[in-house]
């Protein structure tokens, strides 16, 4: 009985060895990379975003209905994908912190590819200063609308214990660190905004450690109709040791 069972198992293995599951797959591997940045078409500066739930690129490989990818944009406004198939793609830029647009046909060649996309941010944050003044972190800045119809919904001084500070990675500090506009306000380029964080009142919960670097970043949220989800625009982060 045991011998018969062994013969059946052996025969089954012989059958399986002839099927495709034992063959090495011969699918092509990604043969290209794409790097670049989302750059302000007016200033040439990178348009910074959130590391989580920030700007992204939707890539549709032409000729492959299921070949849809989402390429995340880094906090700096740069992007990098080292695992791409060479070919032609349709690119969508939606739900970002700049005006949406589409590239109908974008070719990625084998090997290394570099390309910067020119975009129009909803808001530019200018003349930024973030400093410690006594027991406060004080941020001053000016704003510029990317287009005439852009209005201002909110401004915020974000704080956190690492460099990925932003709307999705922040301490829950409000008060004079956050200002909301309802209804949304017209943006005057000559207006100076001031936001503050009181260090002692936040020390026990957030600024617990001495001689530690903390990261601060000014963000402005636009109000624009008909463009989908609008995400924060940012100024570069500032590191302050507390």
PDB file of C-alpha atoms in Angstrom:
ATOM      1  CA  UNK A   1       0.000   0.000   0.000  1.00  0.00           C
ATOM      2  CA  UNK A   2       2.762   2.402   0.914  1.00  0.00           C
ATOM      3  CA  UNK A   3       4.601   1.500  -2.291  1.00  0.00           C
ATOM      4  CA  UNK A   4       1.539   2.332  -4.403  1.00  0.00           C
ATOM      5  CA  UNK A   5       1.180   5.705  -2.697  1.00  0.00           C
ATOM      6  CA  UNK A   6       4.827   6.495  -3.353  1.00  0.00           C
ATOM      7  CA  UNK A   7       4.434   5.571  -7.029  1.00  0.00           C
ATOM      8  CA  UNK A   8       1.398   7.878  -7.357  1.00  0.00           C
ATOM      9  CA  UNK A   9       3.260  10.785  -5.724  1.00  0.00           C
ATOM     10  CA  UNK A  10       6.291  10.230  -7.959  1.00  0.00           C
ATOM     11  CA  UNK A  11       4.129  10.115 -11.088  1.00  0.00           C
ATOM     12  CA  UNK A  12       2.407  13.344 -10.035  1.00  0.00           C
ATOM     13  CA  UNK A  13       5.733  15.076  -9.593  1.00  0.00           C
ATOM     14  CA  UNK A  14       6.810  14.000 -13.073  1.00  0.00           C
ATOM     15  CA  UNK A  15       3.651  15.514 -14.518  1.00  0.00           C
ATOM     16  CA  UNK A  16       4.128  18.748 -12.613  1.00  0.00           C
ATOM     17  CA  UNK A  17       7.747  19.025 -13.702  1.00  0.00           C
ATOM     18  CA  UNK A  18       6.583  19.346 -17.299  1.00  0.00           C
ATOM     19  CA  UNK A  19       4.190  22.225 -16.626  1.00  0.00           C
ATOM     20  CA  UNK A  20       4.893  25.957 -16.671  1.00  0.00           C
ATOM     21  CA  UNK A  21       5.174  26.329 -12.913  1.00  0.00           C
ATOM     22  CA  UNK A  22       8.699  24.882 -13.085  1.00  0.00           C
ATOM     23  CA  UNK A  23       9.825  27.099 -15.934  1.00  0.00           C
ATOM     24  CA  UNK A  24      11.728  30.312 -15.329  1.00  0.00           C
ATOM     25  CA  UNK A  25       9.459  33.206 -16.304  1.00  0.00           C
ATOM     26  CA  UNK A  26      10.760  35.216 -19.205  1.00  0.00           C
ATOM     27  CA  UNK A  27       8.902  38.475 -18.586  1.00  0.00           C
ATOM     28  CA  UNK A  28      10.920  41.600 -19.212  1.00  0.00           C
ATOM     29  CA  UNK A  29      12.126  43.536 -16.212  1.00  0.00           C
ATOM     30  CA  UNK A  30      11.923  47.333 -15.935  1.00  0.00           C
ATOM     31  CA  UNK A  31      14.567  48.794 -18.237  1.00  0.00           C
ATOM     32  CA  UNK A  32      14.344  52.532 -17.598  1.00  0.00           C
ATOM     33  CA  UNK A  33      14.373  55.201 -14.905  1.00  0.00           C
ATOM     34  CA  UNK A  34      12.842  58.662 -14.748  1.00  0.00           C
ATOM     35  CA  UNK A  35      13.929  61.513 -12.518  1.00  0.00           C
ATOM     36  CA  UNK A  36      13.071  65.170 -12.375  1.00  0.00           C
ATOM     37  CA  UNK A  37      11.130  67.812 -10.522  1.00  0.00           C
ATOM     38  CA  UNK A  38       7.940  69.833 -10.443  1.00  0.00           C
ATOM     39  CA  UNK A  39       9.244  73.340 -11.138  1.00  0.00           C
ATOM     40  CA  UNK A  40       7.454  76.646 -10.927  1.00  0.00           C
ATOM     41  CA  UNK A  41       7.170  77.894 -14.510  1.00  0.00           C
ATOM     42  CA  UNK A  42       7.667  81.486 -13.310  1.00  0.00           C
ATOM     43  CA  UNK A  43      10.453  81.214 -10.721  1.00  0.00           C
ATOM     44  CA  UNK A  44      12.126  77.929 -11.661  1.00  0.00           C
ATOM     45  CA  UNK A  45      11.946  76.798  -8.030  1.00  0.00           C
ATOM     46  CA  UNK A  46      10.861  73.307  -7.046  1.00  0.00           C
ATOM     47  CA  UNK A  47       7.263  73.195  -5.828  1.00  0.00           C
ATOM     48  CA  UNK A  48       7.468  71.433  -2.469  1.00  0.00           C
ATOM     49  CA  UNK A  49       4.704  69.128  -1.246  1.00  0.00           C
ATOM     50  CA  UNK A  50       3.826  66.619   1.494  1.00  0.00           C
ATOM     51  CA  UNK A  51       5.664  63.322   1.693  1.00  0.00           C
ATOM     52  CA  UNK A  52       2.317  61.603   2.421  1.00  0.00           C
ATOM     53  CA  UNK A  53      -0.838  62.365   0.467  1.00  0.00           C
ATOM     54  CA  UNK A  54       0.903  65.115  -1.481  1.00  0.00           C
ATOM     55  CA  UNK A  55       1.352  65.726  -5.186  1.00  0.00           C
ATOM     56  CA  UNK A  56       1.674  62.707  -7.448  1.00  0.00           C
ATOM     57  CA  UNK A  57       1.876  61.706 -11.115  1.00  0.00           C
ATOM     58  CA  UNK A  58      -0.614  59.263 -12.618  1.00  0.00           C
ATOM     59  CA  UNK A  59       1.096  57.388 -15.453  1.00  0.00           C
ATOM     60  CA  UNK A  60      -0.920  55.386 -18.020  1.00  0.00           C
ATOM     61  CA  UNK A  61       1.203  53.237 -20.305  1.00  0.00           C
ATOM     62  CA  UNK A  62      -0.198  53.644 -23.820  1.00  0.00           C
ATOM     63  CA  UNK A  63      -1.304  50.337 -25.312  1.00  0.00           C
ATOM     64  CA  UNK A  64      -1.651  48.646 -21.915  1.00  0.00           C
ATOM     65  CA  UNK A  65      -5.104  49.321 -20.393  1.00  0.00           C
ATOM     66  CA  UNK A  66      -4.055  47.970 -17.007  1.00  0.00           C
ATOM     67  CA  UNK A  67      -0.665  49.675 -16.992  1.00  0.00           C
ATOM     68  CA  UNK A  68      -1.513  52.449 -14.525  1.00  0.00           C
ATOM     69  CA  UNK A  69       1.041  53.651 -11.987  1.00  0.00           C
ATOM     70  CA  UNK A  70       1.134  56.389  -9.358  1.00  0.00           C
ATOM     71  CA  UNK A  71       4.510  58.079  -9.009  1.00  0.00           C
ATOM     72  CA  UNK A  72       4.841  59.918  -5.717  1.00  0.00           C
ATOM     73  CA  UNK A  73       6.464  63.351  -5.679  1.00  0.00           C
ATOM     74  CA  UNK A  74       8.999  63.806  -2.888  1.00  0.00           C
ATOM     75  CA  UNK A  75       8.671  66.501  -0.255  1.00  0.00           C
ATOM     76  CA  UNK A  76      11.279  68.564  -2.097  1.00  0.00           C
ATOM     77  CA  UNK A  77       9.181  68.602  -5.273  1.00  0.00           C
ATOM     78  CA  UNK A  78      11.461  66.065  -6.990  1.00  0.00           C
ATOM     79  CA  UNK A  79      10.470  62.599  -8.158  1.00  0.00           C
ATOM     80  CA  UNK A  80      12.408  59.437  -8.968  1.00  0.00           C
ATOM     81  CA  UNK A  81      11.302  56.073 -10.341  1.00  0.00           C
ATOM     82  CA  UNK A  82      14.055  53.602 -11.117  1.00  0.00           C
ATOM     83  CA  UNK A  83      11.695  50.754 -12.073  1.00  0.00           C
ATOM     84  CA  UNK A  84       9.974  51.892 -15.264  1.00  0.00           C
ATOM     85  CA  UNK A  85       9.393  50.163 -18.582  1.00  0.00           C
ATOM     86  CA  UNK A  86      10.513  52.096 -21.638  1.00  0.00           C
ATOM     87  CA  UNK A  87       7.533  53.178 -23.701  1.00  0.00           C
ATOM     88  CA  UNK A  88       4.982  55.910 -24.218  1.00  0.00           C
ATOM     89  CA  UNK A  89       2.807  57.161 -21.388  1.00  0.00           C
ATOM     90  CA  UNK A  90      -0.085  59.508 -20.815  1.00  0.00           C
ATOM     91  CA  UNK A  91       0.579  61.519 -17.667  1.00  0.00           C
ATOM     92  CA  UNK A  92      -2.040  63.129 -15.467  1.00  0.00           C
ATOM     93  CA  UNK A  93      -1.314  65.738 -12.818  1.00  0.00           C
ATOM     94  CA  UNK A  94      -4.411  65.972 -10.621  1.00  0.00           C
ATOM     95  CA  UNK A  95      -5.134  66.805  -6.976  1.00  0.00           C
ATOM     96  CA  UNK A  96      -1.775  68.496  -6.509  1.00  0.00           C
ATOM     97  CA  UNK A  97      -0.714  71.900  -5.163  1.00  0.00           C
ATOM     98  CA  UNK A  98      -0.476  73.330  -8.669  1.00  0.00           C
ATOM     99  CA  UNK A  99      -2.902  73.722 -11.552  1.00  0.00           C
ATOM    100  CA  UNK A 100      -3.884  70.352 -13.074  1.00  0.00           C
ATOM    101  CA  UNK A 101      -2.739  69.400 -16.535  1.00  0.00           C
ATOM    102  CA  UNK A 102      -2.129  66.370 -18.731  1.00  0.00           C
ATOM    103  CA  UNK A 103       0.649  65.220 -21.060  1.00  0.00           C
ATOM    104  CA  UNK A 104      -1.009  63.206 -23.833  1.00  0.00           C
ATOM    105  CA  UNK A 105       2.152  61.363 -24.872  1.00  0.00           C
ATOM    106  CA  UNK A 106       5.403  61.210 -22.925  1.00  0.00           C
ATOM    107  CA  UNK A 107       8.167  58.898 -24.101  1.00  0.00           C
ATOM    108  CA  UNK A 108      10.495  57.137 -21.699  1.00  0.00           C
ATOM    109  CA  UNK A 109      13.528  55.622 -23.377  1.00  0.00           C
ATOM    110  CA  UNK A 110      15.644  52.723 -22.174  1.00  0.00           C
ATOM    111  CA  UNK A 111      18.186  53.730 -19.555  1.00  0.00           C
ATOM    112  CA  UNK A 112      18.219  56.968 -17.589  1.00  0.00           C
ATOM    113  CA  UNK A 113      15.701  59.699 -18.339  1.00  0.00           C
ATOM    114  CA  UNK A 114      15.586  63.168 -16.781  1.00  0.00           C
ATOM    115  CA  UNK A 115      12.742  65.631 -17.153  1.00  0.00           C
ATOM    116  CA  UNK A 116      11.382  68.622 -15.228  1.00  0.00           C
ATOM    117  CA  UNK A 117       7.710  69.528 -15.524  1.00  0.00           C
ATOM    118  CA  UNK A 118       6.772  73.205 -15.572  1.00  0.00           C
ATOM    119  CA  UNK A 119       3.815  73.904 -13.293  1.00  0.00           C
ATOM    120  CA  UNK A 120       1.858  76.828 -11.882  1.00  0.00           C
ATOM    121  CA  UNK A 121       1.562  76.574  -8.081  1.00  0.00           C
ATOM    122  CA  UNK A 122      -1.614  77.867  -6.503  1.00  0.00           C
ATOM    123  CA  UNK A 123       0.346  79.981  -4.020  1.00  0.00           C
ATOM    124  CA  UNK A 124       3.968  81.081  -3.763  1.00  0.00           C
ATOM    125  CA  UNK A 125       5.318  81.726  -0.260  1.00  0.00           C
ATOM    126  CA  UNK A 126       7.900  84.500  -0.314  1.00  0.00           C
ATOM    127  CA  UNK A 127      10.238  86.427   2.011  1.00  0.00           C
ATOM    128  CA  UNK A 128       9.995  83.703   4.637  1.00  0.00           C
ATOM    129  CA  UNK A 129      11.639  84.044   8.036  1.00  0.00           C
ATOM    130  CA  UNK A 130      11.279  81.434  10.797  1.00  0.00           C
ATOM    131  CA  UNK A 131      13.276  82.192  13.943  1.00  0.00           C
ATOM    132  CA  UNK A 132      13.248  81.702  17.671  1.00  0.00           C
ATOM    133  CA  UNK A 133      12.497  84.912  19.495  1.00  0.00           C
ATOM    134  CA  UNK A 134      12.674  84.355  23.232  1.00  0.00           C
ATOM    135  CA  UNK A 135      10.060  81.747  24.127  1.00  0.00           C
ATOM    136  CA  UNK A 136       8.406  81.803  20.720  1.00  0.00           C
ATOM    137  CA  UNK A 137       8.964  80.473  17.226  1.00  0.00           C
ATOM    138  CA  UNK A 138       7.962  83.331  14.931  1.00  0.00           C
ATOM    139  CA  UNK A 139       7.329  83.022  11.202  1.00  0.00           C
ATOM    140  CA  UNK A 140       6.790  85.971   8.895  1.00  0.00           C
ATOM    141  CA  UNK A 141       6.146  85.713   5.162  1.00  0.00           C
ATOM    142  CA  UNK A 142       4.292  87.077   2.134  1.00  0.00           C
ATOM    143  CA  UNK A 143       2.125  85.288  -0.403  1.00  0.00           C
ATOM    144  CA  UNK A 144       1.619  85.491  -4.134  1.00  0.00           C
ATOM    145  CA  UNK A 145      -1.312  83.912  -5.969  1.00  0.00           C
ATOM    146  CA  UNK A 146      -0.474  81.704  -8.926  1.00  0.00           C
ATOM    147  CA  UNK A 147      -3.492  83.092 -10.814  1.00  0.00           C
ATOM    148  CA  UNK A 148      -6.034  85.839 -10.284  1.00  0.00           C
ATOM    149  CA  UNK A 149      -8.866  83.521  -9.199  1.00  0.00           C
ATOM    150  CA  UNK A 150      -6.857  81.933  -6.370  1.00  0.00           C
ATOM    151  CA  UNK A 151      -8.057  82.777  -2.868  1.00  0.00           C
ATOM    152  CA  UNK A 152      -6.516  81.994   0.520  1.00  0.00           C
ATOM    153  CA  UNK A 153      -8.163  79.392   2.743  1.00  0.00           C
ATOM    154  CA  UNK A 154      -5.554  78.983   5.517  1.00  0.00           C
ATOM    155  CA  UNK A 155      -1.955  79.531   6.575  1.00  0.00           C
ATOM    156  CA  UNK A 156      -0.102  77.457   9.132  1.00  0.00           C
ATOM    157  CA  UNK A 157       3.266  77.169  10.828  1.00  0.00           C
ATOM    158  CA  UNK A 158       3.875  73.421  10.976  1.00  0.00           C
ATOM    159  CA  UNK A 159       6.171  71.854  13.568  1.00  0.00           C
ATOM    160  CA  UNK A 160       7.464  68.320  14.068  1.00  0.00           C
ATOM    161  CA  UNK A 161      10.441  66.329  15.283  1.00  0.00           C
ATOM    162  CA  UNK A 162      11.661  65.235  11.836  1.00  0.00           C
ATOM    163  CA  UNK A 163      12.170  66.645   8.365  1.00  0.00           C
ATOM    164  CA  UNK A 164       8.871  65.373   6.916  1.00  0.00           C
ATOM    165  CA  UNK A 165       6.913  68.083   8.679  1.00  0.00           C
ATOM    166  CA  UNK A 166       3.773  69.239   6.869  1.00  0.00           C
ATOM    167  CA  UNK A 167      -0.005  68.838   6.825  1.00  0.00           C
ATOM    168  CA  UNK A 168       0.217  65.054   7.163  1.00  0.00           C
ATOM    169  CA  UNK A 169       3.126  65.011   9.644  1.00  0.00           C
ATOM    170  CA  UNK A 170       2.759  67.623  12.344  1.00  0.00           C
ATOM    171  CA  UNK A 171       2.160  68.394  15.999  1.00  0.00           C
ATOM    172  CA  UNK A 172      -1.375  69.496  16.826  1.00  0.00           C
ATOM    173  CA  UNK A 173      -0.366  73.086  17.526  1.00  0.00           C
ATOM    174  CA  UNK A 174      -3.024  75.654  16.689  1.00  0.00           C
ATOM    175  CA  UNK A 175      -3.674  79.089  18.206  1.00  0.00           C
ATOM    176  CA  UNK A 176      -1.488  81.799  16.642  1.00  0.00           C
ATOM    177  CA  UNK A 177       0.294  79.124  14.568  1.00  0.00           C
ATOM    178  CA  UNK A 178      -2.815  78.665  12.415  1.00  0.00           C
ATOM    179  CA  UNK A 179      -5.064  81.140  10.670  1.00  0.00           C
ATOM    180  CA  UNK A 180      -8.150  80.204   8.657  1.00  0.00           C
ATOM    181  CA  UNK A 181     -10.068  82.478   6.304  1.00  0.00           C
ATOM    182  CA  UNK A 182     -13.819  82.036   5.909  1.00  0.00           C
ATOM    183  CA  UNK A 183     -14.798  83.191   3.390  1.00  0.00           C
ATOM    184  CA  UNK A 184     -11.545  82.654   1.528  1.00  0.00           C
ATOM    185  CA  UNK A 185      -9.505  85.851   1.296  1.00  0.00           C
ATOM    186  CA  UNK A 186      -8.041  87.729  -1.640  1.00  0.00           C
ATOM    187  CA  UNK A 187      -4.246  87.466  -1.638  1.00  0.00           C
ATOM    188  CA  UNK A 188      -2.400  90.779  -1.392  1.00  0.00           C
ATOM    189  CA  UNK A 189       1.278  90.427  -2.271  1.00  0.00           C
ATOM    190  CA  UNK A 190       2.183  93.300   0.071  1.00  0.00           C
ATOM    191  CA  UNK A 191       0.611  91.751   3.173  1.00  0.00           C
ATOM    192  CA  UNK A 192       3.013  90.287   5.734  1.00  0.00           C
ATOM    193  CA  UNK A 193       1.632  87.341   7.684  1.00  0.00           C
ATOM    194  CA  UNK A 194       2.862  86.448  11.165  1.00  0.00           C
ATOM    195  CA  UNK A 195       2.419  83.069  12.847  1.00  0.00           C
ATOM    196  CA  UNK A 196       3.729  82.063  16.270  1.00  0.00           C
ATOM    197  CA  UNK A 197       4.284  79.016  18.431  1.00  0.00           C
ATOM    198  CA  UNK A 198       4.666  79.447  22.186  1.00  0.00           C
ATOM    199  CA  UNK A 199       7.404  77.070  23.320  1.00  0.00           C
ATOM    200  CA  UNK A 200       6.662  76.761  27.081  1.00  0.00           C
ATOM    201  CA  UNK A 201       2.943  76.010  26.605  1.00  0.00           C
ATOM    202  CA  UNK A 202       3.791  73.207  24.157  1.00  0.00           C
ATOM    203  CA  UNK A 203       6.880  71.875  25.914  1.00  0.00           C
ATOM    204  CA  UNK A 204       5.339  69.036  27.915  1.00  0.00           C
ATOM    205  CA  UNK A 205       3.413  67.594  24.992  1.00  0.00           C
ATOM    206  CA  UNK A 206       5.546  68.389  21.944  1.00  0.00           C
ATOM    207  CA  UNK A 207       8.922  69.977  22.700  1.00  0.00           C
ATOM    208  CA  UNK A 208       9.865  67.444  25.360  1.00  0.00           C
ATOM    209  CA  UNK A 209      13.577  67.092  24.691  1.00  0.00           C
ATOM    210  CA  UNK A 210      16.367  69.587  25.176  1.00  0.00           C
ATOM    211  CA  UNK A 211      19.234  70.067  22.718  1.00  0.00           C
ATOM    212  CA  UNK A 212      17.148  68.499  19.970  1.00  0.00           C
ATOM    213  CA  UNK A 213      16.487  69.732  16.454  1.00  0.00           C
ATOM    214  CA  UNK A 214      12.893  70.534  15.565  1.00  0.00           C
ATOM    215  CA  UNK A 215      11.593  71.207  12.076  1.00  0.00           C
ATOM    216  CA  UNK A 216       9.334  74.087  11.067  1.00  0.00           C
ATOM    217  CA  UNK A 217       7.628  74.859   7.784  1.00  0.00           C
ATOM    218  CA  UNK A 218       5.154  77.473   6.579  1.00  0.00           C
ATOM    219  CA  UNK A 219       2.228  76.248   4.483  1.00  0.00           C
ATOM    220  CA  UNK A 220      -0.570  78.062   2.661  1.00  0.00           C
ATOM    221  CA  UNK A 221      -3.766  76.410   1.462  1.00  0.00           C
ATOM    222  CA  UNK A 222      -5.492  77.866  -1.579  1.00  0.00           C
ATOM    223  CA  UNK A 223      -9.184  77.947  -2.391  1.00  0.00           C
ATOM    224  CA  UNK A 224      -9.710  77.282  -6.107  1.00  0.00           C
ATOM    225  CA  UNK A 225     -12.856  75.951  -7.747  1.00  0.00           C
ATOM    226  CA  UNK A 226     -13.004  73.287 -10.432  1.00  0.00           C
ATOM    227  CA  UNK A 227      -9.514  71.818  -9.968  1.00  0.00           C
ATOM    228  CA  UNK A 228     -10.136  68.833  -7.700  1.00  0.00           C
ATOM    229  CA  UNK A 229      -8.405  68.382  -4.365  1.00  0.00           C
ATOM    230  CA  UNK A 230      -6.177  71.323  -3.446  1.00  0.00           C
ATOM    231  CA  UNK A 231      -3.100  70.602  -1.327  1.00  0.00           C
ATOM    232  CA  UNK A 232      -0.879  72.885   0.715  1.00  0.00           C
ATOM    233  CA  UNK A 233       1.894  74.921  -0.854  1.00  0.00           C
ATOM    234  CA  UNK A 234       5.067  75.179   1.226  1.00  0.00           C
ATOM    235  CA  UNK A 235       8.168  77.171   1.907  1.00  0.00           C
ATOM    236  CA  UNK A 236      11.408  75.268   2.613  1.00  0.00           C
ATOM    237  CA  UNK A 237      11.709  73.860   6.130  1.00  0.00           C
ATOM    238  CA  UNK A 238      13.823  75.465   8.843  1.00  0.00           C
ATOM    239  CA  UNK A 239      15.660  73.548  11.583  1.00  0.00           C
ATOM    240  CA  UNK A 240      15.806  75.070  15.080  1.00  0.00           C
ATOM    241  CA  UNK A 241      17.408  73.449  18.127  1.00  0.00           C
ATOM    242  CA  UNK A 242      15.342  73.840  21.297  1.00  0.00           C
TER     243      UNK A 242
END
